[in-house]
mmCIF file of C-alpha atoms in Angstrom:
data_model
loop_
_atom_site.group_PDB
_atom_site.id
_atom_site.type_symbol
_atom_site.label_atom_id
_atom_site.label_comp_id
_atom_site.label_asym_id
_atom_site.label_seq_id
_atom_site.Cartn_x
_atom_site.Cartn_y
_atom_site.Cartn_z
ATOM 1 C CA MET G 191 8.470 23.600 2.964
ATOM 2 C CA LEU G 192 7.743 21.141 0.148
ATOM 3 C CA ARG G 193 3.962 21.538 0.684
ATOM 4 C CA ILE G 194 3.622 17.789 1.132
ATOM 5 C CA THR G 195 1.395 18.792 4.054
ATOM 6 C CA ASP G 196 -0.029 22.029 5.411
ATOM 7 C CA VAL G 197 0.475 20.877 9.012
ATOM 8 C CA ASP G 198 3.097 23.011 10.773
ATOM 9 C CA PRO G 199 5.434 20.556 12.570
ATOM 10 C CA ILE G 200 6.788 23.251 14.901
ATOM 11 C CA ARG G 201 3.293 24.320 15.985
ATOM 12 C CA TYR G 202 2.380 20.717 16.909
ATOM 13 C CA ASN G 203 5.772 19.513 18.215
ATOM 14 C CA LEU G 204 6.234 16.942 15.455
ATOM 15 C CA LEU G 205 9.782 15.576 15.443
ATOM 16 C CA PHE G 206 11.604 14.930 12.171
ATOM 17 C CA GLU G 207 13.591 12.161 13.883
ATOM 18 C CA ARG G 208 10.412 10.110 14.117
ATOM 19 C CA PHE G 209 10.473 10.024 10.306
ATOM 20 C CA LEU G 210 14.184 9.726 9.544
ATOM 21 C CA ASN G 211 17.355 9.757 11.650
ATOM 22 C CA PRO G 212 20.848 8.171 11.661
ATOM 23 C CA GLU G 213 19.855 5.579 14.294
ATOM 24 C CA ARG G 214 16.985 4.203 12.230
ATOM 25 C CA VAL G 215 17.861 1.076 10.253
ATOM 26 C CA THR G 216 14.478 0.686 8.530
ATOM 27 C CA MET G 217 13.041 2.971 5.894
ATOM 28 C CA PRO G 218 10.357 5.357 7.145
ATOM 29 C CA ASP G 219 6.714 4.584 6.476
ATOM 30 C CA ILE G 220 5.199 7.164 4.152
ATOM 31 C CA ASP G 221 1.390 7.206 4.238
ATOM 32 C CA ILE G 222 -0.554 9.330 1.769
ATOM 33 C CA ASP G 223 -4.345 9.518 1.581
ATOM 34 C CA PHE G 224 -6.105 10.117 -1.736
ATOM 35 C CA SER G 225 -9.657 10.290 -2.978
ATOM 36 C CA ASP G 226 -10.793 6.678 -3.347
ATOM 37 C CA LEU G 227 -11.981 7.450 -6.883
ATOM 38 C CA ARG G 228 -8.464 8.238 -8.108
ATOM 39 C CA ARG G 229 -6.166 5.973 -6.094
ATOM 40 C CA ASP G 230 -5.601 3.727 -9.112
ATOM 41 C CA GLU G 231 -4.295 6.736 -11.044
ATOM 42 C CA VAL G 232 -1.632 7.281 -8.371
ATOM 43 C CA ILE G 233 -0.435 3.676 -8.641
ATOM 44 C CA GLU G 234 -0.393 3.990 -12.451
ATOM 45 C CA TYR G 235 1.734 7.123 -12.116
ATOM 46 C CA VAL G 236 4.234 5.433 -9.798
ATOM 47 C CA VAL G 237 4.505 2.392 -12.094
ATOM 48 C CA GLY G 238 5.058 4.673 -15.070
ATOM 49 C CA LYS G 239 7.678 6.781 -13.289
ATOM 50 C CA TYR G 240 9.795 4.058 -11.654
ATOM 51 C CA GLY G 241 9.116 1.066 -13.907
ATOM 52 C CA ARG G 242 6.783 -1.919 -13.811
ATOM 53 C CA ASP G 243 9.641 -4.136 -12.590
ATOM 54 C CA ARG G 244 10.379 -1.807 -9.648
ATOM 55 C CA VAL G 245 6.891 -1.285 -8.205
ATOM 56 C CA ALA G 246 4.595 -3.880 -6.640
ATOM 57 C CA GLN G 247 1.618 -4.064 -4.333
ATOM 58 C CA ILE G 248 1.965 -6.060 -1.127
ATOM 59 C CA ILE G 249 0.435 -9.433 -0.430
ATOM 60 C CA THR G 250 -1.402 -10.106 2.805
ATOM 61 C CA PHE G 251 -2.402 -13.521 4.128
ATOM 62 C CA GLY G 252 -5.720 -14.190 5.774
ATOM 63 C CA THR G 253 -5.272 -16.776 8.523
ATOM 64 C CA MET G 254 -7.640 -19.370 9.912
ATOM 65 C CA ALA G 255 -9.423 -18.025 12.969
ATOM 66 C CA ALA G 256 -11.089 -20.373 15.439
ATOM 67 C CA LYS G 257 -14.563 -20.453 13.845
ATOM 68 C CA GLY G 258 -13.205 -20.607 10.296
ATOM 69 C CA ALA G 259 -10.822 -23.439 11.169
ATOM 70 C CA VAL G 260 -13.677 -25.532 12.598
ATOM 71 C CA ARG G 261 -15.891 -24.931 9.549
ATOM 72 C CA ASP G 262 -13.089 -25.656 7.057
ATOM 73 C CA VAL G 263 -12.042 -28.880 8.788
ATOM 74 C CA GLY G 264 -15.670 -29.990 8.970
ATOM 75 C CA ARG G 265 -16.071 -29.341 5.241
ATOM 76 C CA VAL G 266 -12.918 -31.327 4.391
ATOM 77 C CA MET G 267 -14.028 -34.221 6.630
ATOM 78 C CA ASN G 268 -17.467 -34.154 4.964
ATOM 79 C CA LEU G 269 -19.212 -33.854 8.328
ATOM 80 C CA PRO G 270 -22.913 -32.871 8.595
ATOM 81 C CA TYR G 271 -23.219 -29.088 8.386
ATOM 82 C CA SER G 272 -25.496 -28.937 11.445
ATOM 83 C CA GLU G 273 -22.835 -30.614 13.650
ATOM 84 C CA VAL G 274 -20.056 -28.303 12.471
ATOM 85 C CA ASP G 275 -22.234 -25.201 12.665
ATOM 86 C CA ARG G 276 -23.293 -26.038 16.204
ATOM 87 C CA ALA G 277 -19.662 -26.326 17.365
ATOM 88 C CA ALA G 278 -18.614 -23.128 15.555
ATOM 89 C CA LYS G 279 -21.457 -21.114 17.096
ATOM 90 C CA LEU G 280 -20.341 -22.125 20.601
ATOM 91 C CA ILE G 281 -17.013 -20.316 20.127
ATOM 92 C CA PRO G 282 -17.287 -16.913 21.912
ATOM 93 C CA ARG G 283 -17.101 -13.837 19.672
ATOM 94 C CA HIS G 284 -14.027 -12.201 21.161
ATOM 95 C CA LEU G 285 -11.146 -10.672 19.235
ATOM 96 C CA GLY G 286 -8.207 -13.090 19.097
ATOM 97 C CA MET G 287 -10.184 -15.970 20.617
ATOM 98 C CA THR G 288 -8.368 -19.293 20.107
ATOM 99 C CA LEU G 289 -9.960 -22.732 20.089
ATOM 100 C CA SER G 290 -8.202 -23.826 23.266
ATOM 101 C CA GLU G 291 -9.449 -20.680 25.032
ATOM 102 C CA ALA G 292 -12.934 -21.230 23.623
ATOM 103 C CA ILE G 293 -13.083 -24.804 24.950
ATOM 104 C CA GLU G 294 -12.153 -23.537 28.426
ATOM 105 C CA ALA G 295 -14.586 -20.613 28.240
ATOM 106 C CA SER G 296 -17.580 -22.582 26.913
ATOM 107 C CA PRO G 297 -18.658 -25.567 29.044
ATOM 108 C CA GLU G 298 -21.010 -26.719 26.266
ATOM 109 C CA LEU G 299 -18.197 -26.751 23.702
ATOM 110 C CA LYS G 300 -15.955 -28.544 26.192
ATOM 111 C CA ALA G 301 -18.641 -31.184 26.693
ATOM 112 C CA LEU G 302 -18.904 -31.671 22.918
ATOM 113 C CA ALA G 303 -15.128 -32.060 22.661
ATOM 114 C CA VAL G 304 -15.042 -34.674 25.417
ATOM 115 C CA LYS G 305 -18.248 -36.651 24.849
ATOM 116 C CA ARG G 306 -18.790 -36.653 21.084
ATOM 117 C CA PRO G 307 -16.018 -38.267 18.990
ATOM 118 C CA LYS G 308 -17.529 -36.783 15.807
ATOM 119 C CA THR G 309 -16.982 -33.303 17.256
ATOM 120 C CA ALA G 310 -13.793 -34.007 19.188
ATOM 121 C CA GLU G 311 -11.772 -35.071 16.130
ATOM 122 C CA PRO G 312 -12.544 -32.002 13.969
ATOM 123 C CA LEU G 313 -11.879 -29.726 16.958
ATOM 124 C CA GLU G 314 -8.499 -31.364 17.488
ATOM 125 C CA LEU G 315 -7.606 -31.018 13.797
ATOM 126 C CA ALA G 316 -8.891 -27.430 13.753
ATOM 127 C CA MET G 317 -6.498 -26.554 16.586
ATOM 128 C CA ARG G 318 -3.612 -27.847 14.470
ATOM 129 C CA VAL G 319 -4.471 -25.673 11.441
ATOM 130 C CA GLU G 320 -5.637 -22.650 13.430
ATOM 131 C CA GLY G 321 -3.544 -19.570 12.634
ATOM 132 C CA MET G 322 -2.219 -20.977 9.355
ATOM 133 C CA PRO G 323 -2.566 -18.878 6.172
ATOM 134 C CA ARG G 324 -5.898 -19.570 4.481
ATOM 135 C CA HIS G 325 -5.874 -17.271 1.476
ATOM 136 C CA ALA G 326 -3.876 -14.446 -0.084
ATOM 137 C CA SER G 327 -5.167 -10.987 -0.922
ATOM 138 C CA THR G 328 -3.798 -7.548 -1.713
ATOM 139 C CA HIS G 329 -2.912 -5.138 1.098
ATOM 140 C CA ALA G 330 -5.392 -2.263 1.171
ATOM 141 C CA ALA G 331 -2.753 0.439 0.785
ATOM 142 C CA GLY G 332 0.828 -0.880 0.700
ATOM 143 C CA VAL G 333 3.082 -0.384 -2.326
ATOM 144 C CA VAL G 334 6.832 -1.118 -2.469
ATOM 145 C CA ILE G 335 9.222 0.825 -4.677
ATOM 146 C CA SER G 336 12.773 -0.325 -5.404
ATOM 147 C CA ARG G 337 15.804 1.266 -7.046
ATOM 148 C CA GLU G 338 16.665 -2.084 -8.662
ATOM 149 C CA PRO G 339 14.285 -4.654 -10.190
ATOM 150 C CA LEU G 340 12.241 -6.061 -7.316
ATOM 151 C CA THR G 341 12.978 -9.661 -8.309
ATOM 152 C CA GLN G 342 16.490 -9.154 -6.921
ATOM 153 C CA TYR G 343 14.999 -8.909 -3.419
ATOM 154 C CA VAL G 344 11.574 -10.520 -3.308
ATOM 155 C CA PRO G 345 9.592 -13.142 -5.280
ATOM 156 C CA LEU G 346 6.659 -11.691 -7.202
ATOM 157 C CA GLN G 347 3.418 -13.123 -8.477
ATOM 158 C CA GLU G 348 0.690 -11.925 -10.797
ATOM 159 C CA GLY G 349 -1.378 -9.139 -9.310
ATOM 160 C CA THR G 350 -3.554 -6.663 -11.184
ATOM 161 C CA GLU G 351 -3.132 -5.799 -14.858
ATOM 162 C CA GLN G 352 -0.754 -2.965 -14.035
ATOM 163 C CA THR G 353 1.066 -4.096 -10.898
ATOM 164 C CA ALA G 354 2.705 -7.286 -9.631
ATOM 165 C CA LEU G 355 2.182 -8.609 -6.114
ATOM 166 C CA THR G 356 4.977 -9.418 -3.669
ATOM 167 C CA GLN G 357 4.988 -12.944 -2.236
ATOM 168 C CA TYR G 358 6.358 -11.632 1.068
ATOM 169 C CA PRO G 359 3.942 -9.893 3.459
ATOM 170 C CA MET G 360 4.592 -6.525 5.086
ATOM 171 C CA GLU G 361 6.680 -7.611 8.082
ATOM 172 C CA HIS G 362 9.152 -9.574 5.928
ATOM 173 C CA LEU G 363 9.468 -6.740 3.419
ATOM 174 C CA GLU G 364 10.447 -4.403 6.274
ATOM 175 C CA ALA G 365 13.335 -6.726 7.132
ATOM 176 C CA ILE G 366 14.577 -6.667 3.523
ATOM 177 C CA GLY G 367 14.435 -2.887 3.390
ATOM 178 C CA PRO G 368 12.713 -1.596 0.202
ATOM 179 C CA LEU G 369 10.797 1.672 0.413
ATOM 180 C CA LYS G 370 7.177 1.054 1.374
ATOM 181 C CA MET G 371 4.469 3.634 0.836
ATOM 182 C CA ASP G 372 0.813 3.453 1.803
ATOM 183 C CA PHE G 373 -1.519 4.879 -0.834
ATOM 184 C CA LEU G 374 -4.882 4.810 0.909
ATOM 185 C CA GLY G 375 -8.079 5.692 -0.946
ATOM 186 C CA LEU G 376 -10.520 7.482 1.364
ATOM 187 C CA ARG G 377 -14.206 7.951 0.595
ATOM 188 C CA THR G 378 -14.153 10.962 2.936
ATOM 189 C CA LEU G 379 -11.785 12.833 0.622
ATOM 190 C CA SER G 380 -14.029 12.085 -2.354
ATOM 191 C CA ILE G 381 -16.998 13.547 -0.446
ATOM 192 C CA ILE G 382 -14.986 16.681 0.404
ATOM 193 C CA GLU G 383 -13.940 17.105 -3.240
ATOM 194 C CA ARG G 384 -17.539 16.829 -4.457
ATOM 195 C CA SER G 385 -18.734 19.211 -1.734
ATOM 196 C CA LEU G 386 -16.170 21.829 -2.749
ATOM 197 C CA GLN G 387 -17.203 21.414 -6.378
ATOM 198 C CA TRP G 388 -20.895 21.899 -5.536
ATOM 199 C CA ILE G 389 -20.125 25.008 -3.460
ATOM 200 C CA ARG G 390 -18.170 26.409 -6.382
ATOM 201 C CA GLU G 391 -20.979 25.620 -8.853
ATOM 202 C CA GLN G 392 -23.795 27.002 -6.695
ATOM 203 C CA THR G 393 -22.113 30.071 -5.152
ATOM 204 C CA GLY G 394 -19.233 30.818 -7.486
ATOM 205 C CA GLU G 395 -16.894 30.827 -4.458
ATOM 206 C CA ALA G 396 -13.868 28.580 -3.942
ATOM 207 C CA VAL G 397 -13.309 27.574 -0.305
ATOM 208 C CA ASP G 398 -9.713 28.024 0.881
ATOM 209 C CA TRP G 399 -9.098 25.696 3.848
ATOM 210 C CA MET G 400 -6.033 27.688 4.918
ATOM 211 C CA LYS G 401 -8.252 30.687 5.669
ATOM 212 C CA VAL G 402 -10.658 28.804 7.935
ATOM 213 C CA PRO G 403 -9.739 29.689 11.568
ATOM 214 C CA MET G 404 -8.778 26.769 13.843
ATOM 215 C CA ASP G 405 -10.987 28.183 16.630
ATOM 216 C CA ASP G 406 -14.159 28.515 14.528
ATOM 217 C CA PRO G 407 -17.081 28.019 17.016
ATOM 218 C CA ALA G 408 -19.435 26.826 14.250
ATOM 219 C CA THR G 409 -17.087 23.881 13.613
ATOM 220 C CA TYR G 410 -16.892 22.771 17.248
ATOM 221 C CA LYS G 411 -20.644 22.978 17.926
ATOM 222 C CA PRO G 412 -21.629 19.809 15.959
ATOM 223 C CA LEU G 413 -18.605 17.989 17.435
ATOM 224 C CA THR G 414 -19.800 18.682 21.004
ATOM 225 C CA GLN G 415 -23.219 17.308 20.014
ATOM 226 C CA GLY G 416 -21.739 14.151 18.491
ATOM 227 C CA ASP G 417 -23.054 15.172 15.080
ATOM 228 C CA THR G 418 -20.108 13.689 13.168
ATOM 229 C CA THR G 419 -21.565 11.493 10.412
ATOM 230 C CA GLY G 420 -19.099 11.407 7.527
ATOM 231 C CA ILE G 421 -16.215 12.912 9.505
ATOM 232 C CA PHE G 422 -13.113 10.738 9.203
ATOM 233 C CA GLN G 423 -12.233 8.883 12.452
ATOM 234 C CA LEU G 424 -14.974 10.698 14.414
ATOM 235 C CA GLU G 425 -18.160 8.950 13.254
ATOM 236 C CA SER G 426 -18.293 5.682 15.246
ATOM 237 C CA PRO G 427 -20.946 5.465 18.019
ATOM 238 C CA GLY G 428 -18.237 5.165 20.700
ATOM 239 C CA MET G 429 -16.354 8.198 19.406
ATOM 240 C CA ARG G 430 -19.584 10.235 19.350
ATOM 241 C CA ARG G 431 -20.199 9.440 23.025
ATOM 242 C CA VAL G 432 -16.665 10.556 23.888
ATOM 243 C CA LEU G 433 -17.051 13.809 21.913
ATOM 244 C CA LYS G 434 -20.291 14.639 23.749
ATOM 245 C CA GLU G 435 -18.558 14.163 27.113
ATOM 246 C CA LEU G 436 -15.327 15.889 26.091
ATOM 247 C CA ARG G 437 -16.975 18.913 24.397
ATOM 248 C CA PRO G 438 -13.878 19.747 22.314
ATOM 249 C CA SER G 439 -13.063 23.438 22.128
ATOM 250 C CA THR G 440 -9.599 23.393 20.526
ATOM 251 C CA PHE G 441 -7.988 21.543 17.624
ATOM 252 C CA GLU G 442 -5.654 19.862 20.151
ATOM 253 C CA ASP G 443 -8.722 18.246 21.776
ATOM 254 C CA ILE G 444 -9.612 16.594 18.465
ATOM 255 C CA ILE G 445 -6.032 15.370 17.928
ATOM 256 C CA SER G 446 -5.907 13.963 21.466
ATOM 257 C CA VAL G 447 -9.228 12.152 21.313
ATOM 258 C CA VAL G 448 -8.265 10.452 18.019
ATOM 259 C CA ALA G 449 -4.963 9.339 19.609
ATOM 260 C CA LEU G 450 -6.674 8.119 22.794
ATOM 261 C CA TYR G 451 -9.531 6.264 21.117
ATOM 262 C CA ARG G 452 -7.836 2.900 20.581
ATOM 263 C CA PRO G 453 -7.226 -0.221 22.700
ATOM 264 C CA GLY G 454 -5.101 0.545 25.766
ATOM 265 C CA PRO G 455 -5.190 4.351 25.844
ATOM 266 C CA MET G 456 -9.016 4.298 25.923
ATOM 267 C CA GLU G 457 -8.912 3.696 29.668
ATOM 268 C CA PHE G 458 -7.420 7.176 30.112
ATOM 269 C CA ILE G 459 -10.251 8.973 28.267
ATOM 270 C CA PRO G 460 -12.353 9.568 31.465
ATOM 271 C CA GLN G 461 -9.225 10.970 33.181
ATOM 272 C CA TYR G 462 -8.538 13.256 30.216
ATOM 273 C CA ILE G 463 -12.149 14.519 30.130
ATOM 274 C CA ALA G 464 -12.295 15.118 33.899
ATOM 275 C CA SER G 465 -8.996 17.024 33.801
ATOM 276 C CA LYS G 466 -10.134 19.182 30.867
ATOM 277 C CA HIS G 467 -13.283 20.220 32.709
ATOM 278 C CA GLY G 468 -11.458 20.893 35.984
ATOM 279 C CA GLU G 469 -13.114 17.976 37.779
ATOM 280 C CA ARG G 470 -9.811 16.272 38.562
ATOM 281 C CA GLU G 471 -6.458 17.542 39.712
ATOM 282 C CA ILE G 472 -3.801 17.094 37.017
ATOM 283 C CA GLU G 473 -0.957 14.777 38.065
ATOM 284 C CA TYR G 474 2.378 14.349 36.313
ATOM 285 C CA PRO G 475 4.512 11.160 36.380
ATOM 286 C CA HIS G 476 7.452 13.447 37.314
ATOM 287 C CA PRO G 477 7.650 17.228 37.930
ATOM 288 C CA LEU G 478 10.128 17.570 35.044
ATOM 289 C CA LEU G 479 7.459 16.388 32.622
ATOM 290 C CA GLU G 480 4.940 19.170 33.260
ATOM 291 C CA PRO G 481 6.032 21.284 30.236
ATOM 292 C CA LEU G 482 5.777 18.232 27.951
ATOM 293 C CA LEU G 483 2.444 16.925 29.268
ATOM 294 C CA ARG G 484 0.598 20.131 30.175
ATOM 295 C CA ASP G 485 -1.424 20.167 26.941
ATOM 296 C CA THR G 486 -2.581 16.573 27.486
ATOM 297 C CA TYR G 487 -3.380 17.008 31.203
ATOM 298 C CA GLY G 488 -0.491 14.882 32.485
ATOM 299 C CA ILE G 489 -1.269 11.897 30.224
ATOM 300 C CA ILE G 490 1.278 10.570 27.726
ATOM 301 C CA VAL G 491 -0.831 10.509 24.560
ATOM 302 C CA TYR G 492 1.572 10.912 21.628
ATOM 303 C CA GLN G 493 4.613 8.937 20.544
ATOM 304 C CA GLU G 494 6.501 12.236 20.180
ATOM 305 C CA GLN G 495 6.018 12.726 23.920
ATOM 306 C CA ILE G 496 7.798 9.420 24.565
ATOM 307 C CA MET G 497 10.748 10.681 22.515
ATOM 308 C CA GLN G 498 10.832 14.027 24.333
ATOM 309 C CA ILE G 499 10.653 12.323 27.741
ATOM 310 C CA ALA G 500 13.517 9.960 26.876
ATOM 311 C CA SER G 501 15.579 12.929 25.699
ATOM 312 C CA LEU G 502 14.802 15.105 28.733
ATOM 313 C CA MET G 503 14.998 12.513 31.497
ATOM 314 C CA ALA G 504 17.582 10.025 30.221
ATOM 315 C CA GLY G 505 19.712 12.054 27.824
ATOM 316 C CA PHE G 506 18.678 10.080 24.723
ATOM 317 C CA SER G 507 19.465 11.658 21.384
ATOM 318 C CA LEU G 508 16.265 12.063 19.378
ATOM 319 C CA GLY G 509 17.535 9.283 17.118
ATOM 320 C CA GLU G 510 17.899 6.944 20.120
ATOM 321 C CA ALA G 511 14.524 8.104 21.421
ATOM 322 C CA ASP G 512 12.932 7.071 18.140
ATOM 323 C CA LEU G 513 14.221 3.510 18.651
ATOM 324 C CA LEU G 514 12.461 3.500 22.029
ATOM 325 C CA ARG G 515 9.282 4.901 20.449
ATOM 326 C CA ARG G 516 9.352 2.230 17.760
ATOM 327 C CA ALA G 517 9.869 -0.540 20.338
ATOM 328 C CA VAL G 518 6.875 0.741 22.315
ATOM 329 C CA SER G 519 4.609 0.991 19.269
ATOM 330 C CA LYS G 520 5.613 -2.466 17.978
ATOM 331 C CA LYS G 521 5.458 -3.999 21.513
ATOM 332 C CA LYS G 522 8.686 -5.938 20.994
ATOM 333 C CA ARG G 523 9.506 -7.268 24.474
ATOM 334 C CA GLU G 524 13.234 -7.931 23.996
ATOM 335 C CA VAL G 525 13.823 -4.467 22.501
ATOM 336 C CA LEU G 526 11.721 -2.875 25.237
ATOM 337 C CA ASP G 527 13.802 -4.556 27.951
ATOM 338 C CA GLU G 528 16.983 -3.335 26.296
ATOM 339 C CA GLN G 529 15.629 0.212 25.967
ATOM 340 C CA ARG G 530 14.357 0.161 29.554
ATOM 341 C CA ALA G 531 17.871 -0.584 30.830
ATOM 342 C CA HIS G 532 19.224 2.233 28.646
ATOM 343 C CA PHE G 533 16.597 4.637 30.004
ATOM 344 C CA VAL G 534 17.229 3.714 33.647
ATOM 345 C CA ARG G 535 21.000 4.175 33.206
ATOM 346 C CA GLY G 536 20.507 7.571 31.603
ATOM 347 C CA ALA G 537 17.977 8.752 34.181
ATOM 348 C CA SER G 538 20.153 7.513 37.075
ATOM 349 C CA ALA G 539 23.112 9.430 35.665
ATOM 350 C CA ARG G 540 20.950 12.548 35.851
ATOM 351 C CA VAL G 541 19.999 11.684 39.454
ATOM 352 C CA ILE G 542 16.308 11.279 38.679
ATOM 353 C CA ALA G 543 14.620 9.089 41.275
ATOM 354 C CA ARG G 544 12.241 6.348 40.227
ATOM 355 C CA THR G 545 8.564 7.310 40.587
ATOM 356 C CA LYS G 546 5.386 5.381 39.950
ATOM 357 C CA PRO G 547 3.970 6.261 36.499
ATOM 358 C CA THR G 548 0.459 7.726 36.726
ATOM 359 C CA GLY G 549 -0.520 8.626 33.209
ATOM 360 C CA CYS G 550 1.264 6.561 30.584
ATOM 361 C CA THR G 551 -0.950 5.414 27.731
ATOM 362 C CA ILE G 552 1.584 4.258 25.120
#
């Protein structure tokens, strides 16, 4: 109604309680994407409207990863570069790889750690500093806005000319409770703006996105061919392969594939594709869930579906269901255990038997 977005929440089953509800103790995250050429203007506007002492960008700390820790320790110890470089290159290139895991995974690195004192000592010291903050930088999008001067809640430090920088990172700011907004500058939006301008200059016509039909065949054809260079979230090589196999024919297909294409849910992409093309019988974790999961072929893809399932099967209010959704998305084990017990009690009260989940991605 406020025209903050043109997406119809009723059409796509978006729940307001995911944004704000009486059960939620933290402020909602508000993410807004702008043309990357004018993002600074937005921050200037916010500073001007609310006050320089009430607006700040958010600090983020880069930590020492395994390779970086080895190289830094070697530099401090004034060791020969060739020795340090050799040890660092033996650390496998896997996301989240720690030094202790690397030593177990690489026999050559393990041999260096055991047999060569010159290598063993820096490796031992590197393990002690691994994971510690190495440098500070500015969060790519985060901005905090406070009703009172921010110095009442959080220490600040010098940032850019126009905006201070918080000395607390994102997770600690959430605990304190100021409003956080993400102002993200996207190159894609700049390209779209220039394209619209060129169309207007060359044809004299102004394109109205609201009049473009959502089932336009000419739009889906390049998607089915993986021709998606420059299309936000659809241009990586892996995503192109998925689009070729999926052959999207509805807007819901595009939404689903973006939601599925991330660690964890990715394993359900073949199941989703096979179900869409009628090559696999659709299964539901419970018969009651068919109306909620029909559009996603029996797979739980969206966080809103988690909320609807908790409400339908266990009698959660949508506010309570949002707490469960948040626990799932943040992967907080103690909160998940607590919510699991709540869910089981509610489902048992409704005489719903336990069944083995077959299509849960979140």
